[in-house]
Structures are given as structure tokens and as C-alpha cells.
Amino acid sequence: MAVTDPLQIIANALTTIDTKDLFDFLSLYVQKEKVERIIIGKPLQLNANPSENFLRVENFVNRWKNAHPEVPIVYYDERFTSVMAQRVILQSGVKKKTRRENKGLVDEISATIILQDYMSSRR
């Protein structure tokens, strides 16, 4: 999960949340923090067709829209973000064993890339 500053200039990793806990975590988070919208990765295949994870994400989005219509969710293409995140980790010098063991780090960096790309696309 990633967040941005009030001026929406820079995205920063916030934390990694287990998928089963995400809805409750976000519900509490939007009560405590000012959240304009939620950007969620849209899982697509290379040919732009929905991937096998898309239905799960779509179910989450529909549940969110019903429970929290005041905080919109926007899909953003997540293709290649895991590859980019792994490249960032490799370039940062993280040890090989740590890279293999820490999927959460890849998820946090991927979320940051998605949010930063989304913000850049709006400028």
C-alpha cells in the first residue's frame, strides 16, 4: 500500500496488508486520514485482457463502492509493476536471500510505482 503527500507530488510506501485484511484496514484508514480517492491496480494480461485476479479485485471494488461511496476507487494498469519493483530492489543492493523472502517489499514498491504513475498521468 502506498500514500501520497497532501500536494500529491510523491508516492511513498505505507505498509503491506494481507488481502483478507485490506477492506477493514482501508475502512479504518479513511476514517482517520483525508483520502480523496483510492487507486487500485488493475490486473491485466499483456494483451490488455483481464487476468485471473481481476474478478477478485472487481469484487473488492464493488464491495468498497457499496460501503464507502464517498471515497471513489480508480483502477490503474498494474502490468510490469512487479518487474519494475524487483529491479528497484536489485539496484538498491538488497541481499538475494532478503529479496526472495520479502514479497511484501515487492508489493509496497509496486504500490508506490502504481500511485506515482497515476499521479504523473494526471499532470
PDB file of C-alpha atoms in Angstrom:
ATOM      1  CA  MET A   1       0.000   0.000   0.000  1.00  0.00           C
ATOM      2  CA  ALA A   2       1.238   3.489  -0.835  1.00  0.00           C
ATOM      3  CA  VAL A   3       0.149   7.023   0.006  1.00  0.00           C
ATOM      4  CA  THR A   4       0.985  10.484  -1.243  1.00  0.00           C
ATOM      5  CA  ASP A   5       1.667  13.848   0.335  1.00  0.00           C
ATOM      6  CA  PRO A   6      -1.105  16.492   0.512  1.00  0.00           C
ATOM      7  CA  LEU A   7       0.195  18.165  -2.670  1.00  0.00           C
ATOM      8  CA  GLN A   8       0.180  14.807  -4.468  1.00  0.00           C
ATOM      9  CA  ILE A   9       3.775  15.106  -5.625  1.00  0.00           C
ATOM     10  CA  ILE A  10       5.478  11.984  -4.272  1.00  0.00           C
ATOM     11  CA  ALA A  11       4.145   8.491  -3.546  1.00  0.00           C
ATOM     12  CA  ASN A  12       5.549   6.636  -0.549  1.00  0.00           C
ATOM     13  CA  ALA A  13       5.146   3.059   0.608  1.00  0.00           C
ATOM     14  CA  LEU A  14       2.909   2.833   3.668  1.00  0.00           C
ATOM     15  CA  THR A  15       2.682  -0.842   4.576  1.00  0.00           C
ATOM     16  CA  THR A  16       1.839  -4.298   3.311  1.00  0.00           C
ATOM     17  CA  ILE A  17      -1.623  -5.576   4.184  1.00  0.00           C
ATOM     18  CA  ASP A  18      -2.788  -9.148   3.770  1.00  0.00           C
ATOM     19  CA  THR A  19      -5.570  -9.259   1.190  1.00  0.00           C
ATOM     20  CA  LYS A  20      -8.057 -10.666   3.705  1.00  0.00           C
ATOM     21  CA  ASP A  21      -7.463  -7.654   5.997  1.00  0.00           C
ATOM     22  CA  LEU A  22      -7.406  -4.957   3.318  1.00  0.00           C
ATOM     23  CA  PHE A  23     -11.070  -3.932   3.398  1.00  0.00           C
ATOM     24  CA  ASP A  24     -11.113  -3.427   7.175  1.00  0.00           C
ATOM     25  CA  PHE A  25      -7.734  -1.680   7.146  1.00  0.00           C
ATOM     26  CA  LEU A  26      -8.825   0.765   4.442  1.00  0.00           C
ATOM     27  CA  SER A  27     -12.173   1.369   6.131  1.00  0.00           C
ATOM     28  CA  LEU A  28     -10.370   2.470   9.301  1.00  0.00           C
ATOM     29  CA  TYR A  29      -7.715   4.369   7.373  1.00  0.00           C
ATOM     30  CA  VAL A  30     -10.221   6.566   5.508  1.00  0.00           C
ATOM     31  CA  GLN A  31     -11.881   7.431   8.825  1.00  0.00           C
ATOM     32  CA  LYS A  32      -8.571   8.661  10.286  1.00  0.00           C
ATOM     33  CA  GLU A  33      -6.911  10.226   7.243  1.00  0.00           C
ATOM     34  CA  LYS A  34      -8.067  12.550   4.499  1.00  0.00           C
ATOM     35  CA  VAL A  35      -8.407  10.285   1.460  1.00  0.00           C
ATOM     36  CA  GLU A  36      -9.509  11.791  -1.838  1.00  0.00           C
ATOM     37  CA  ARG A  37      -9.606   8.502  -3.739  1.00  0.00           C
ATOM     38  CA  ILE A  38      -8.118   5.032  -3.763  1.00  0.00           C
ATOM     39  CA  ILE A  39      -6.040   3.863  -6.708  1.00  0.00           C
ATOM     40  CA  ILE A  40      -6.098   0.112  -7.169  1.00  0.00           C
ATOM     41  CA  GLY A  41      -4.006  -1.949  -9.536  1.00  0.00           C
ATOM     42  CA  LYS A  42      -5.971  -3.354 -12.447  1.00  0.00           C
ATOM     43  CA  PRO A  43      -4.595  -6.831 -13.130  1.00  0.00           C
ATOM     44  CA  LEU A  44      -4.338  -7.208 -16.887  1.00  0.00           C
ATOM     45  CA  GLN A  45      -2.598  -9.654 -19.179  1.00  0.00           C
ATOM     46  CA  LEU A  46      -0.097  -8.418 -21.761  1.00  0.00           C
ATOM     47  CA  ASN A  47      -2.877  -8.304 -24.382  1.00  0.00           C
ATOM     48  CA  ALA A  48      -4.901  -5.997 -22.055  1.00  0.00           C
ATOM     49  CA  ASN A  49      -7.492  -8.654 -21.243  1.00  0.00           C
ATOM     50  CA  PRO A  50      -8.341  -9.064 -17.550  1.00  0.00           C
ATOM     51  CA  SER A  51      -6.070 -11.505 -15.730  1.00  0.00           C
ATOM     52  CA  GLU A  52      -7.254 -14.316 -13.483  1.00  0.00           C
ATOM     53  CA  ASN A  53      -7.032 -11.964 -10.465  1.00  0.00           C
ATOM     54  CA  PHE A  54      -9.307  -9.352 -11.997  1.00  0.00           C
ATOM     55  CA  LEU A  55     -12.547 -10.864 -10.683  1.00  0.00           C
ATOM     56  CA  ARG A  56     -11.204 -10.838  -7.121  1.00  0.00           C
ATOM     57  CA  VAL A  57     -10.190  -7.184  -7.470  1.00  0.00           C
ATOM     58  CA  GLU A  58     -13.507  -6.289  -9.075  1.00  0.00           C
ATOM     59  CA  ASN A  59     -15.399  -7.928  -6.191  1.00  0.00           C
ATOM     60  CA  PHE A  60     -13.359  -5.873  -3.723  1.00  0.00           C
ATOM     61  CA  VAL A  61     -14.050  -2.668  -5.667  1.00  0.00           C
ATOM     62  CA  ASN A  62     -17.795  -3.349  -5.790  1.00  0.00           C
ATOM     63  CA  ARG A  63     -17.865  -4.093  -2.066  1.00  0.00           C
ATOM     64  CA  TRP A  64     -15.968  -0.861  -1.406  1.00  0.00           C
ATOM     65  CA  LYS A  65     -18.291   1.221  -3.592  1.00  0.00           C
ATOM     66  CA  ASN A  66     -21.312  -0.089  -1.694  1.00  0.00           C
ATOM     67  CA  ALA A  67     -19.814   0.512   1.747  1.00  0.00           C
ATOM     68  CA  HIS A  68     -17.879   3.740   1.069  1.00  0.00           C
ATOM     69  CA  PRO A  69     -19.384   5.636  -1.879  1.00  0.00           C
ATOM     70  CA  GLU A  70     -17.787   8.844  -0.571  1.00  0.00           C
ATOM     71  CA  VAL A  71     -14.281   7.528  -1.367  1.00  0.00           C
ATOM     72  CA  PRO A  72     -14.067   6.552  -5.039  1.00  0.00           C
ATOM     73  CA  ILE A  73     -11.787   3.814  -6.324  1.00  0.00           C
ATOM     74  CA  VAL A  74      -9.919   4.252  -9.590  1.00  0.00           C
ATOM     75  CA  TYR A  75      -8.368   1.342 -11.486  1.00  0.00           C
ATOM     76  CA  TYR A  76      -4.840   1.804 -12.817  1.00  0.00           C
ATOM     77  CA  ASP A  77      -2.938  -0.636 -15.032  1.00  0.00           C
ATOM     78  CA  GLU A  78      -0.523  -2.649 -12.891  1.00  0.00           C
ATOM     79  CA  ARG A  79       1.246  -4.524 -15.687  1.00  0.00           C
ATOM     80  CA  PHE A  80       5.015  -4.755 -15.198  1.00  0.00           C
ATOM     81  CA  THR A  81       4.977  -3.062 -11.769  1.00  0.00           C
ATOM     82  CA  SER A  82       6.267  -6.189 -10.014  1.00  0.00           C
ATOM     83  CA  VAL A  83       9.105  -6.434 -12.536  1.00  0.00           C
ATOM     84  CA  MET A  84       9.934  -2.749 -12.011  1.00  0.00           C
ATOM     85  CA  ALA A  85       9.775  -3.209  -8.231  1.00  0.00           C
ATOM     86  CA  GLN A  86      12.139  -6.188  -8.366  1.00  0.00           C
ATOM     87  CA  ARG A  87      14.532  -4.129 -10.481  1.00  0.00           C
ATOM     88  CA  VAL A  88      14.459  -1.310  -7.896  1.00  0.00           C
ATOM     89  CA  ILE A  89      15.169  -3.793  -5.103  1.00  0.00           C
ATOM     90  CA  LEU A  90      18.035  -5.340  -7.069  1.00  0.00           C
ATOM     91  CA  GLN A  91      19.556  -1.928  -7.814  1.00  0.00           C
ATOM     92  CA  SER A  92      19.252  -0.876  -4.181  1.00  0.00           C
ATOM     93  CA  GLY A  93      21.583  -3.671  -3.103  1.00  0.00           C
ATOM     94  CA  VAL A  94      19.150  -5.744  -1.039  1.00  0.00           C
ATOM     95  CA  LYS A  95      20.684  -9.147  -0.366  1.00  0.00           C
ATOM     96  CA  LYS A  96      19.497 -12.055  -2.512  1.00  0.00           C
ATOM     97  CA  LYS A  97      18.115 -14.012   0.454  1.00  0.00           C
ATOM     98  CA  THR A  98      16.146 -10.979   1.645  1.00  0.00           C
ATOM     99  CA  ARG A  99      14.751 -10.414  -1.862  1.00  0.00           C
ATOM    100  CA  ARG A 100      13.461 -13.997  -2.048  1.00  0.00           C
ATOM    101  CA  GLU A 101      11.881 -13.860   1.404  1.00  0.00           C
ATOM    102  CA  ASN A 102      10.236 -10.465   1.204  1.00  0.00           C
ATOM    103  CA  LYS A 103       7.268 -10.422  -1.169  1.00  0.00           C
ATOM    104  CA  GLY A 104       5.859  -7.595   0.957  1.00  0.00           C
ATOM    105  CA  LEU A 105       8.689  -5.331  -0.170  1.00  0.00           C
ATOM    106  CA  VAL A 106       7.844  -6.019  -3.820  1.00  0.00           C
ATOM    107  CA  ASP A 107       4.179  -5.273  -3.080  1.00  0.00           C
ATOM    108  CA  GLU A 108       4.996  -1.976  -1.328  1.00  0.00           C
ATOM    109  CA  ILE A 109       7.268  -0.802  -4.125  1.00  0.00           C
ATOM    110  CA  SER A 110       4.730  -1.913  -6.751  1.00  0.00           C
ATOM    111  CA  ALA A 111       2.005   0.078  -4.970  1.00  0.00           C
ATOM    112  CA  THR A 112       4.289   3.104  -4.885  1.00  0.00           C
ATOM    113  CA  ILE A 113       5.004   2.781  -8.616  1.00  0.00           C
ATOM    114  CA  ILE A 114       1.285   2.477  -9.419  1.00  0.00           C
ATOM    115  CA  LEU A 115       0.399   5.553  -7.369  1.00  0.00           C
ATOM    116  CA  GLN A 116       3.308   7.623  -8.723  1.00  0.00           C
ATOM    117  CA  ASP A 117       2.447   6.670 -12.317  1.00  0.00           C
ATOM    118  CA  TYR A 118      -1.206   7.529 -11.706  1.00  0.00           C
ATOM    119  CA  MET A 119      -0.293  10.960 -10.329  1.00  0.00           C
ATOM    120  CA  SER A 120       2.133  11.605 -13.198  1.00  0.00           C
ATOM    121  CA  SER A 121      -0.547  10.700 -15.742  1.00  0.00           C
ATOM    122  CA  ARG A 122      -2.817  13.402 -14.326  1.00  0.00           C
ATOM    123  CA  ARG A 123      -0.324  16.264 -14.722  1.00  0.00           C
TER     124      ARG A 123
END
